[in-house]
C-alpha cells in the first residue's frame, strides 16, 4: 500500500476516469426468452442439491 | 502449425497420426506439470472428423490441429479449475466462446493447461496444482527448475516443449506476453474487446483478453483469426468489430515502418543481457527497413500501482461468486451460512488470491474509493492518452517484455511485490487496452530466451503480426527449442 501513495501526487483534476477502454454503448436485446429447461445441468456441479434446489444452511430464523 | 496443415491437407499424414503423436508427447512430458487434465480422446475424435472431411469443402482452417487450452476457459464437461482448489472437479455445463470458435474451425483439444490461480501471478507458482516447470534450463551450470512465466505458464511450457502445436492463453497484465518471452515462443493479446470473454473465468473484467500462443507469428495469426469476433449477446464488452483474417497481410513489406522506442522501457531496472538482446533485435528491424523513433511513455512506472489497484478491485468483485453455494468447493464443517462462506473461501483460495481480494475490497471501500480506485482509473486514462500521443509519431511501439530472463522456481515466492514490479513493461499496454505481442528476439544470460514486445494501436493486430512475421523470416530464434525437446 506504500506505493499507492504515489498516485495521490498526480494531478487528475481535469481527467475523467477510464471505465471503458473503447467507447461503445451497452447493447440491448429484445426481451425474448432464448434459454431455459436446463435445471439438471445447472445443478450438476452443486455441492448439495435436493429436490431440484440448491441446499444451504438455514438463512431465516 | 503451417507444416501440419499442409501435410494433412496434402495427404502426407492423417489427422489421426497428428493427434496420436501429440497425445504421446503430452503423456511423455508429465514432469513439466503443464497440464491439469489430458483429453486424448477429444483430440482423436476431432481428428476423425478432420480425416473424414479431408479433400472436401468441409475442411476448416484448423482441421487436424489439436490444441492445448488454458484452464481458465470453460470447456463443456471437462474439468475447469482456473488453477484453483475452489473449482476442483468443476465441469462446466457450457463452452467458452473462444474454445467454441476454435472447435468450429476444426481444432481438437489435447487437454487443459496449468496456470497461476485465477490468472494472478507471473510465474505459474500460485497454481493449486503445483508449479509448471519450464522446459528450458540455464546453460551456465546447475539444473535448477525455472519458471515458464505466468499466468499462462502451462500454455507457454507446452508450446516451447513442442508437446502442443499451439495453445490458448489469457493476458490481463502480461500473462501471454511474459511467458512467451520467458520460453522463446510467440504470443499475442488482441485489442480489448476483440475476443469474447464468455466462458473465460473472470479475473479483472476491464483487462482480461484471450489470445493464442504458438511457435510463430504465422501460427498466431491463424489462431487469432479463429479466436476473435463479436459476441454481443453473451459478452457485453465484446466489440462490434467483424472477425478478421490476420494472415492476409503477414507478408507485406515493412520498409518505412516507424517503430517507437519508449525511453522509459530502457532504464536502470532493465537487465544488461535483456537490453543487449532487445537492442540487437531493433537493429535487425532497421536492416529490414524500419525506422526507429524515440518516444516517451512518461507514466510507465505509475502503471504498477494503477494496475495493482484496479485489477484486485475487479477481482474482489468477480471472485465473490465462489461461495460454495451453487458450484465448486464447499467446506465440510460449518454451523451457519456465514461460516460456510468463510471456511469455503479460506480453504479454497490460495494466498495470492486472498491477498488480491483483500486489497481489492479495501480500495473499493467507502472512504477509500475516491483516493484509490477512482484516482487509479483517472491515471489509467492518462496512460492511454500517452500512448495516443506516441502513436502520432510511430506505427508500432517496441521494447522489452520483462526486465530479466526467467527466474528459478521459488526465487521470488517470499516477496510478491518483487514479481509485481517485473510487470512494468506489459501493464501499460493492458491498461490502455491496446494489442500487444511477444516474439522471440534472442537470448540472454544462461542462454535463456528473451522476447521483444510489440504494442500496436487499437485494432492493429495485423500490423503487429506482419512486423513479427518479417522478423521471423530474417531470424531463427523462434525455431530454437530447449535441449531435450
Coordinates of C-alpha atoms in Angstrom, one line a residue:
Chain A
X1 CA 0.0 0.0 0.0
X2 CA 3.0 2.3 0.2
X3 CA 3.3 2.7 -3.4
X4 CA -0.2 3.7 -3.9
X5 CA 0.6 6.9 -2.2
X6 CA 2.4 7.9 -5.4
X7 CA -0.9 8.1 -7.1
X8 CA -2.0 10.9 -4.8
X9 CA 0.8 13.1 -6.3
X10 CA -0.7 13.1 -9.8
X11 CA -3.0 16.0 -10.7
X12 CA -6.1 14.4 -12.2
X13 CA -8.4 17.3 -11.6
X14 CA -9.4 17.6 -15.2
X15 CA -9.4 13.9 -16.1
X16 CA -12.4 11.6 -16.5
X17 CA -11.9 8.1 -15.2
X18 CA -11.4 5.4 -17.9
X19 CA -14.2 2.9 -17.4
X20 CA -14.4 1.5 -20.9
X21 CA -11.3 1.1 -22.9
X22 CA -13.2 1.6 -26.2
X23 CA -16.4 3.6 -26.3
X24 CA -19.3 1.6 -27.1
X25 CA -22.9 1.9 -25.9
X26 CA -24.3 -1.1 -24.0
X27 CA -26.3 -3.1 -26.5
X28 CA -29.8 -4.1 -25.6
X29 CA -31.6 -7.1 -26.9
X30 CA -35.2 -8.0 -27.4
X31 CA -36.9 -9.1 -24.2
X32 CA -37.5 -12.6 -25.5
X33 CA -36.7 -16.0 -23.8
X34 CA -33.9 -17.7 -25.6
X35 CA -32.7 -20.2 -23.0
X36 CA -34.1 -22.5 -20.3
X37 CA -35.1 -26.0 -19.3
X38 CA -31.5 -26.7 -18.1
X39 CA -32.2 -27.3 -14.4
X40 CA -30.2 -30.5 -14.2
X41 CA -27.2 -29.0 -16.0
X42 CA -27.3 -26.1 -13.6
X43 CA -27.5 -28.4 -10.6
X44 CA -24.8 -30.8 -11.9
X45 CA -21.9 -29.1 -10.0
X46 CA -23.9 -28.3 -6.8
X47 CA -22.2 -29.3 -3.6
X48 CA -25.6 -30.1 -2.2
X49 CA -28.7 -30.3 -4.4
X50 CA -32.1 -31.5 -3.1
X51 CA -35.5 -31.7 -4.8
X52 CA -34.2 -29.6 -7.6
X53 CA -32.9 -26.8 -5.4
X54 CA -29.5 -25.8 -4.1
X55 CA -29.4 -26.7 -0.4
X56 CA -27.7 -24.3 2.0
X57 CA -27.8 -23.8 5.8
X58 CA -30.9 -22.2 7.2
X59 CA -30.9 -18.5 6.5
X60 CA -34.1 -17.3 8.1
X61 CA -34.7 -17.8 11.8
Chain B
X1 CA 1.4 -25.4 -37.4
X2 CA 1.7 -24.4 -41.1
X3 CA 3.6 -27.6 -41.8
X4 CA 1.0 -29.7 -40.0
X5 CA -1.8 -28.1 -42.1
X6 CA -0.1 -28.6 -45.4
X7 CA 1.0 -32.1 -44.6
X8 CA -2.5 -33.1 -43.5
X9 CA -4.2 -31.4 -46.5
X10 CA -1.6 -32.8 -48.9
X11 CA -2.1 -36.4 -47.6
X12 CA 1.4 -36.8 -46.2
X13 CA -0.1 -37.9 -42.9
X14 CA -3.6 -38.2 -41.4
X15 CA -5.1 -36.1 -38.6
X16 CA -5.2 -39.2 -36.6
X17 CA -1.5 -39.5 -36.8
X18 CA -1.1 -35.9 -35.7
X19 CA -3.4 -36.4 -32.7
X20 CA -1.6 -39.7 -31.7
X21 CA 1.8 -38.0 -31.9
X22 CA 0.8 -35.1 -29.7
X23 CA -1.1 -37.3 -27.3
X24 CA 2.0 -39.3 -26.8
X25 CA 4.1 -36.2 -26.5
X26 CA 1.8 -34.9 -23.8
X27 CA 1.8 -38.2 -21.9
X28 CA 5.6 -38.3 -22.0
X29 CA 6.1 -34.8 -20.6
X30 CA 4.4 -35.0 -17.2
X31 CA 7.5 -33.7 -15.5
X32 CA 6.7 -30.2 -16.8
X33 CA 3.3 -30.3 -15.0
X34 CA 2.0 -28.2 -17.9
X35 CA -1.4 -30.0 -18.0
X36 CA -4.1 -30.1 -15.3
X37 CA -6.1 -32.7 -17.3
X38 CA -5.3 -34.5 -20.5
X39 CA -8.0 -35.2 -23.1
X40 CA -6.5 -37.5 -25.7
X41 CA -10.0 -38.8 -26.8
X42 CA -11.1 -35.3 -27.7
X43 CA -8.0 -34.9 -29.9
X44 CA -8.7 -38.2 -31.6
X45 CA -12.4 -37.5 -32.1
X46 CA -11.7 -34.2 -33.8
X47 CA -9.0 -35.9 -35.9
X48 CA -11.6 -38.4 -37.1
X49 CA -13.9 -35.6 -38.2
X50 CA -10.9 -33.9 -40.0
X51 CA -9.9 -37.1 -41.7
X52 CA -13.4 -37.7 -42.9
X53 CA -13.6 -34.2 -44.3
X54 CA -10.3 -34.1 -46.0
X55 CA -10.5 -33.3 -49.6
X56 CA -14.0 -31.9 -49.3
X57 CA -15.3 -28.4 -48.7
X58 CA -15.8 -29.2 -45.0
X59 CA -12.1 -28.8 -44.2
X60 CA -11.9 -25.8 -41.8
X61 CA -8.9 -23.6 -41.1
X62 CA -7.8 -25.6 -38.1
X63 CA -9.0 -29.1 -39.2
X64 CA -6.4 -31.7 -38.0
X65 CA -4.8 -29.4 -35.4
X66 CA -5.1 -30.3 -31.7
X67 CA -4.5 -27.5 -29.2
X68 CA -3.8 -27.0 -25.5
X69 CA -6.4 -24.9 -23.7
X70 CA -5.6 -22.8 -20.7
X71 CA -7.6 -24.0 -17.7
X72 CA -9.3 -20.6 -17.5
X73 CA -11.7 -21.4 -20.3
X74 CA -14.9 -23.2 -19.6
X75 CA -14.9 -26.5 -21.6
X76 CA -18.2 -28.3 -21.5
X77 CA -18.0 -31.5 -19.5
X78 CA -14.2 -31.2 -18.9
X79 CA -12.7 -30.1 -15.6
X80 CA -12.1 -26.4 -15.5
X81 CA -10.2 -25.2 -12.4
X82 CA -8.6 -21.8 -13.2
X83 CA -5.7 -23.3 -11.3
X84 CA -7.6 -23.1 -8.0
X85 CA -8.8 -25.7 -5.4
X86 CA -12.1 -23.9 -5.1
X87 CA -13.0 -25.3 -8.5
X88 CA -11.6 -28.8 -8.2
X89 CA -13.9 -31.2 -10.0
X90 CA -16.0 -28.4 -11.6
X91 CA -17.2 -29.4 -15.0
X92 CA -18.9 -26.5 -16.8
X93 CA -22.2 -27.3 -18.5
X94 CA -21.3 -24.8 -21.3
X95 CA -18.4 -23.9 -23.6
X96 CA -16.5 -20.7 -23.7
X97 CA -16.9 -18.7 -26.9
X98 CA -13.2 -18.8 -27.7
X99 CA -12.9 -22.6 -27.5
X100 CA -16.2 -22.9 -29.4
X101 CA -14.8 -20.7 -32.1
X102 CA -11.6 -22.9 -32.3
X103 CA -13.7 -26.1 -32.4
X104 CA -15.9 -24.7 -35.1
X105 CA -12.6 -24.1 -37.0
X106 CA -11.9 -27.8 -36.7
X107 CA -9.4 -27.8 -33.8
X108 CA -9.3 -30.6 -31.2
X109 CA -8.2 -30.4 -27.6
X110 CA -5.2 -32.1 -26.1
X111 CA -6.0 -31.1 -22.5
X112 CA -6.3 -28.2 -20.1
X113 CA -3.2 -26.2 -19.3
X114 CA -2.0 -25.4 -15.8
X115 CA -1.9 -21.7 -14.8
X116 CA -1.5 -19.3 -11.9
X117 CA -4.6 -19.4 -9.7
X118 CA -7.3 -17.2 -11.3
X119 CA -4.6 -15.8 -13.5
X120 CA -3.0 -14.0 -10.6
X121 CA 0.7 -14.4 -11.0
X122 CA 3.7 -14.1 -13.3
X123 CA 5.4 -17.5 -12.7
X124 CA 2.8 -20.2 -12.5
X125 CA 3.8 -20.7 -8.9
X126 CA 0.4 -19.8 -7.4
X127 CA -1.4 -22.8 -9.0
X128 CA -3.1 -25.1 -6.6
X129 CA -2.0 -27.9 -8.8
X130 CA 1.8 -27.3 -8.5
X131 CA 4.1 -25.1 -10.4
X132 CA 4.8 -25.6 -14.1
X133 CA 8.5 -26.3 -14.9
X134 CA 9.9 -24.5 -17.9
X135 CA 11.4 -26.9 -20.5
X136 CA 14.4 -24.5 -20.6
X137 CA 17.4 -24.9 -18.3
X138 CA 20.2 -22.4 -18.0
X139 CA 23.4 -23.3 -19.9
X140 CA 25.7 -21.9 -17.3
X141 CA 25.6 -24.8 -14.9
X142 CA 23.1 -26.0 -12.4
X143 CA 19.9 -28.0 -13.0
X144 CA 17.5 -25.6 -11.2
X145 CA 13.9 -25.7 -12.2
X146 CA 13.0 -22.5 -13.9
X147 CA 9.6 -20.8 -14.2
X148 CA 8.0 -20.6 -17.6
X149 CA 6.4 -17.3 -16.5
X150 CA 2.7 -16.8 -15.9
X151 CA -0.1 -16.8 -15.6
X152 CA -0.2 -18.8 -18.9
X153 CA 2.7 -20.9 -17.8
X154 CA 1.3 -24.2 -18.8
X155 CA 0.5 -22.9 -22.3
X156 CA 4.0 -21.5 -22.8
X157 CA 5.8 -24.6 -21.5
X158 CA 3.7 -26.9 -23.6
X159 CA 4.3 -24.9 -26.8
X160 CA 8.0 -24.4 -26.1
X161 CA 8.5 -28.1 -25.4
X162 CA 6.7 -29.0 -28.7
X163 CA 4.1 -31.1 -27.0
X164 CA 1.3 -28.9 -28.4
X165 CA 1.4 -27.1 -31.8
X166 CA -0.5 -24.1 -30.3
X167 CA -2.4 -23.1 -27.2
X168 CA -4.8 -20.6 -25.9
X169 CA -3.6 -18.2 -23.2
X170 CA -5.1 -15.1 -21.5
X171 CA -3.5 -11.8 -20.7
X172 CA -4.7 -9.4 -18.1
X173 CA -1.4 -7.7 -17.1
X174 CA 1.0 -9.6 -19.4
X175 CA 0.1 -13.2 -18.9
X176 CA 0.5 -14.2 -22.6
X177 CA 3.4 -11.9 -23.4
X178 CA 5.7 -12.6 -20.4
X179 CA 5.5 -16.4 -20.5
X180 CA 6.1 -16.2 -24.3
X181 CA 9.2 -14.1 -23.7
X182 CA 10.5 -16.5 -20.9
X183 CA 10.1 -19.6 -23.1
X184 CA 11.1 -18.3 -26.5
X185 CA 7.7 -18.6 -28.3
X186 CA 5.2 -16.1 -29.9
X187 CA 2.1 -14.9 -28.3
X188 CA -0.4 -12.0 -28.9
X189 CA -3.0 -10.3 -26.8
X190 CA -5.6 -8.6 -29.1
X191 CA -7.3 -5.2 -28.5
X192 CA -9.6 -5.4 -25.5
X193 CA -13.0 -6.5 -26.6
X194 CA -11.9 -8.3 -29.7
X195 CA -12.1 -11.8 -28.2
X196 CA -15.3 -12.7 -26.4
X197 CA -14.9 -13.3 -22.6
X198 CA -18.0 -15.5 -22.4
X199 CA -16.9 -18.6 -20.5
X200 CA -13.5 -17.2 -19.5
X201 CA -13.4 -17.3 -15.8
X202 CA -13.1 -13.6 -14.9
X203 CA -10.2 -12.0 -13.0
X204 CA -10.3 -8.3 -14.0
X205 CA -13.1 -7.7 -16.4
X206 CA -11.8 -4.5 -17.9
X207 CA -8.4 -6.1 -18.7
X208 CA -8.8 -9.8 -19.4
X209 CA -8.3 -10.9 -23.0
X210 CA -7.8 -14.3 -24.6
X211 CA -5.1 -14.9 -27.2
X212 CA -3.0 -17.5 -29.0
X213 CA 0.4 -18.8 -28.1
X214 CA 2.4 -20.8 -30.7
X215 CA 5.9 -21.0 -32.2
X216 CA 5.4 -18.4 -34.9
X217 CA 3.6 -15.2 -35.8
X218 CA 2.1 -17.0 -38.7
X219 CA 0.6 -19.7 -36.4
X220 CA -0.6 -17.0 -34.0
X221 CA -2.3 -15.2 -36.9
X222 CA -4.1 -18.3 -37.9
X223 CA -5.3 -19.0 -34.3
X224 CA -6.2 -15.3 -33.6
X225 CA -8.4 -15.2 -36.8
X226 CA -10.5 -18.0 -35.3
X227 CA -10.5 -16.6 -31.8
X228 CA -11.6 -13.1 -32.4
X229 CA -15.1 -12.0 -33.4
X230 CA -18.1 -10.2 -31.9
X231 CA -20.3 -11.9 -29.3
X232 CA -22.8 -9.2 -28.4
X233 CA -25.4 -11.5 -26.8
X234 CA -23.2 -13.1 -24.3
X235 CA -20.4 -10.6 -23.6
X236 CA -21.4 -7.0 -23.2
X237 CA -17.8 -5.8 -23.5
X238 CA -17.4 -7.6 -26.8
X239 CA -16.8 -5.0 -29.6
X240 CA -18.9 -4.8 -32.7
X241 CA -15.9 -5.4 -34.9
X242 CA -16.1 -8.1 -37.5
X243 CA -13.8 -11.1 -37.4
X244 CA -10.7 -10.5 -39.5
X245 CA -8.3 -12.8 -41.3
X246 CA -5.0 -11.8 -39.7
X247 CA -3.0 -14.0 -42.1
X248 CA -3.8 -11.8 -45.2
X249 CA -1.2 -9.1 -44.7
X250 CA 1.5 -11.2 -43.0
X251 CA 3.9 -10.9 -45.9
X252 CA 3.6 -7.2 -46.6
X253 CA 7.0 -5.4 -46.7
X254 CA 7.9 -3.3 -43.6
X255 CA 10.1 -0.7 -45.3
X256 CA 9.3 2.6 -43.7
X257 CA 7.6 1.1 -40.6
X258 CA 8.1 3.6 -37.8
X259 CA 9.0 1.8 -34.6
X260 CA 8.6 3.9 -31.4
X261 CA 11.1 3.0 -28.7
X262 CA 9.9 4.3 -25.3
X263 CA 12.9 5.6 -23.3
X264 CA 11.2 4.7 -20.0
X265 CA 11.5 1.0 -21.0
X266 CA 15.3 1.2 -21.1
X267 CA 16.1 2.5 -17.6
X268 CA 18.2 1.1 -14.8
X269 CA 15.7 -1.7 -14.0
X270 CA 16.4 -3.5 -17.3
X271 CA 19.0 -6.2 -17.0
X272 CA 22.0 -5.8 -19.2
X273 CA 21.6 -9.1 -21.0
X274 CA 18.0 -8.4 -21.9
X275 CA 18.9 -4.9 -23.1
X276 CA 21.6 -6.3 -25.4
X277 CA 19.2 -8.8 -27.0
X278 CA 16.5 -6.1 -27.5
X279 CA 19.0 -3.6 -29.0
X280 CA 20.2 -6.3 -31.4
X281 CA 16.5 -7.1 -32.4
X282 CA 15.9 -3.4 -33.0
X283 CA 19.0 -3.2 -35.2
X284 CA 17.6 -6.2 -37.1
X285 CA 14.4 -4.2 -37.7
X286 CA 16.4 -1.3 -39.1
X287 CA 18.1 -3.8 -41.5
X288 CA 14.5 -4.8 -42.6
X289 CA 13.8 -1.2 -43.5
X290 CA 12.1 0.1 -40.3
X291 CA 12.8 3.4 -38.8
X292 CA 13.4 3.8 -35.0
X293 CA 11.8 6.8 -33.3
X294 CA 12.5 7.7 -29.7
X295 CA 9.2 8.2 -27.8
X296 CA 8.2 8.8 -24.3
X297 CA 5.6 7.0 -22.1
X298 CA 6.1 9.1 -19.0
X299 CA 3.7 7.3 -16.7
X300 CA 5.2 3.8 -17.4
X301 CA 6.1 3.2 -13.7
X302 CA 2.8 4.5 -12.4
X303 CA 1.2 1.7 -14.3
X304 CA 2.2 -0.7 -11.5
X305 CA 0.2 0.9 -8.7
X306 CA -2.6 1.8 -11.1
X307 CA -2.9 -1.9 -12.2
X308 CA -2.5 -3.3 -8.7
X309 CA -5.4 -1.2 -7.5
X310 CA -7.8 -1.7 -10.5
X311 CA -7.1 -5.4 -11.1
X312 CA -7.6 -6.6 -7.5
X313 CA -10.6 -4.3 -7.2
X314 CA -12.3 -6.0 -10.1
X315 CA -11.1 -9.4 -8.9
X316 CA -12.6 -8.9 -5.5
X317 CA -15.9 -8.5 -7.2
X318 CA -15.5 -11.3 -9.7
X319 CA -14.3 -13.8 -7.1
X320 CA -17.2 -13.1 -4.8
X321 CA -19.2 -15.7 -6.7
X322 CA -17.1 -18.5 -5.2
X323 CA -19.1 -19.2 -2.1
X324 CA -19.8 -22.9 -2.1
X325 CA -23.5 -22.5 -2.8
X326 CA -24.0 -23.5 -6.4
X327 CA -20.8 -25.0 -7.6
X328 CA -17.2 -25.6 -6.6
X329 CA -15.7 -26.4 -3.3
X330 CA -17.9 -26.2 -0.1
X331 CA -16.4 -26.6 3.3
X332 CA -17.5 -29.7 5.2
X333 CA -17.9 -28.3 8.7
X334 CA -19.9 -25.2 9.4
X335 CA -22.7 -24.2 11.7
X336 CA -24.4 -21.4 9.7
X337 CA -24.3 -19.8 6.3
X338 CA -21.7 -17.1 7.1
X339 CA -19.4 -19.7 8.5
X340 CA -19.9 -21.8 5.4
X341 CA -18.8 -18.8 3.2
X342 CA -15.8 -18.1 5.4
X343 CA -14.5 -21.7 5.6
X344 CA -15.2 -22.4 2.0
X345 CA -13.2 -19.4 0.8
X346 CA -10.5 -19.8 3.3
X347 CA -10.0 -23.4 2.3
X348 CA -10.5 -22.9 -1.4
X349 CA -8.4 -19.8 -2.2
X350 CA -4.6 -19.7 -2.2
X351 CA -2.6 -16.9 -0.6
X352 CA -2.2 -14.7 -3.7
X353 CA -5.9 -14.8 -4.5
X354 CA -6.7 -13.9 -0.9
X355 CA -4.2 -11.1 -0.9
X356 CA -5.7 -9.6 -4.0
X357 CA -9.3 -9.9 -2.8
X358 CA -8.4 -8.1 0.4
X359 CA -6.5 -5.3 -1.5
X360 CA -9.4 -5.0 -3.9
X361 CA -12.1 -4.9 -1.3
X362 CA -10.1 -2.3 0.6
X363 CA -9.6 0.1 -2.3
X364 CA -13.3 0.0 -3.2
X365 CA -14.5 0.5 0.4
X366 CA -16.3 3.6 1.4
X367 CA -13.9 6.4 2.3
X368 CA -11.1 4.9 0.1
X369 CA -12.8 4.6 -3.2
X370 CA -12.0 8.2 -4.4
X371 CA -8.4 8.2 -3.3
X372 CA -7.6 4.8 -4.7
X373 CA -9.9 3.3 -7.3
X374 CA -11.2 6.5 -8.8
X375 CA -7.8 8.1 -8.9
X376 CA -6.3 4.9 -10.5
X377 CA -9.0 5.0 -13.2
X378 CA -8.2 8.6 -14.0
X379 CA -4.5 7.9 -14.3
X380 CA -5.4 5.0 -16.4
X381 CA -7.0 7.4 -18.9
X382 CA -3.8 9.5 -18.8
X383 CA -1.7 6.4 -19.6
X384 CA -4.0 5.6 -22.5
X385 CA -3.7 9.2 -23.8
X386 CA 0.2 8.9 -23.5
X387 CA 0.0 6.0 -26.0
X388 CA -2.2 8.0 -28.4
X389 CA 0.4 10.9 -28.3
X390 CA 3.1 8.3 -29.0
X391 CA 1.2 6.8 -31.9
X392 CA 1.3 10.2 -33.7
X393 CA 5.0 9.6 -34.2
X394 CA 5.1 5.9 -34.8
X395 CA 3.2 2.9 -36.2
X396 CA 4.1 0.3 -33.5
X397 CA 6.0 0.5 -30.2
X398 CA 8.8 -1.9 -29.4
X399 CA 10.7 -2.8 -26.3
X400 CA 11.4 -5.5 -23.7
X401 CA 8.6 -7.7 -22.3
X402 CA 10.2 -8.2 -18.9
X403 CA 13.2 -6.8 -17.1
X404 CA 15.0 -10.1 -16.8
X405 CA 15.0 -13.7 -18.2
X406 CA 13.1 -16.4 -16.4
X407 CA 13.9 -16.9 -12.7
X408 CA 14.2 -20.0 -10.6
X409 CA 11.0 -21.5 -9.2
X410 CA 10.9 -20.4 -5.6
X411 CA 13.2 -17.4 -6.0
X412 CA 10.5 -14.7 -5.7
X413 CA 7.9 -16.5 -3.6
X414 CA 8.7 -14.7 -0.4
X415 CA 8.2 -11.2 -1.9
X416 CA 5.1 -10.9 -4.1
X417 CA 5.8 -7.2 -4.7
X418 CA 9.1 -8.2 -6.4
X419 CA 7.2 -10.0 -9.0
X420 CA 4.6 -7.2 -9.4
X421 CA 7.5 -4.8 -10.3
X422 CA 8.6 -7.2 -13.1
X423 CA 5.3 -6.5 -14.9
X424 CA 6.2 -2.8 -15.6
X425 CA 6.5 -3.2 -19.4
X426 CA 3.4 -5.1 -20.0
X427 CA 1.0 -3.3 -17.7
X428 CA 0.7 0.0 -19.6
X429 CA -0.5 -1.7 -22.8
X430 CA -3.0 -3.7 -20.8
X431 CA -4.4 -0.7 -19.0
X432 CA -4.8 1.1 -22.3
X433 CA -6.5 -2.0 -23.9
X434 CA -4.0 -2.0 -26.8
X435 CA -3.0 -5.1 -28.7
X436 CA 0.4 -6.4 -27.7
X437 CA 2.6 -9.3 -28.7
X438 CA 5.9 -11.0 -27.7
X439 CA 8.2 -12.7 -30.2
X440 CA 11.5 -14.5 -29.7
X441 CA 14.2 -11.9 -30.1
X442 CA 17.4 -13.6 -28.9
X443 CA 18.9 -15.0 -25.8
X444 CA 20.2 -13.6 -22.5
X445 CA 22.2 -14.8 -19.5
X446 CA 22.5 -18.6 -19.3
X447 CA 21.2 -19.0 -22.8
X448 CA 17.7 -18.1 -21.7
X449 CA 15.1 -16.7 -24.2
X450 CA 14.3 -13.0 -24.4
X451 CA 11.2 -11.7 -26.1
X452 CA 10.6 -8.5 -27.9
X453 CA 7.4 -6.7 -27.2
X454 CA 5.4 -5.0 -29.9
X455 CA 2.5 -2.8 -29.0
X456 CA 0.0 -1.6 -31.6
X457 CA -2.7 0.9 -31.7
X458 CA -6.3 -0.2 -31.3
X459 CA -7.2 -2.9 -33.9
X460 CA -3.6 -3.0 -35.2
X461 CA -3.1 -6.8 -34.7
X462 CA -2.5 -7.4 -38.4
X463 CA 0.3 -4.9 -38.4
X464 CA 1.9 -6.4 -35.4
X465 CA 1.7 -9.9 -36.8
X466 CA 3.2 -8.6 -40.1
X467 CA 6.1 -7.0 -38.3
X468 CA 6.7 -10.1 -36.3
X469 CA 6.5 -12.4 -39.3
X470 CA 9.0 -10.4 -41.3
X471 CA 11.4 -10.5 -38.3
X472 CA 10.9 -14.3 -38.2
X473 CA 11.7 -14.6 -41.8
X474 CA 15.1 -13.0 -41.2
X475 CA 16.0 -14.7 -37.9
X476 CA 15.7 -18.2 -36.4
X477 CA 15.2 -17.5 -32.7
X478 CA 11.6 -18.8 -33.0
X479 CA 12.8 -22.1 -34.2
X480 CA 15.2 -22.8 -31.3
X481 CA 14.0 -25.4 -28.9
X482 CA 15.1 -26.2 -25.4
X483 CA 17.6 -29.1 -25.1
X484 CA 16.0 -32.4 -24.8
X485 CA 12.7 -31.4 -26.6

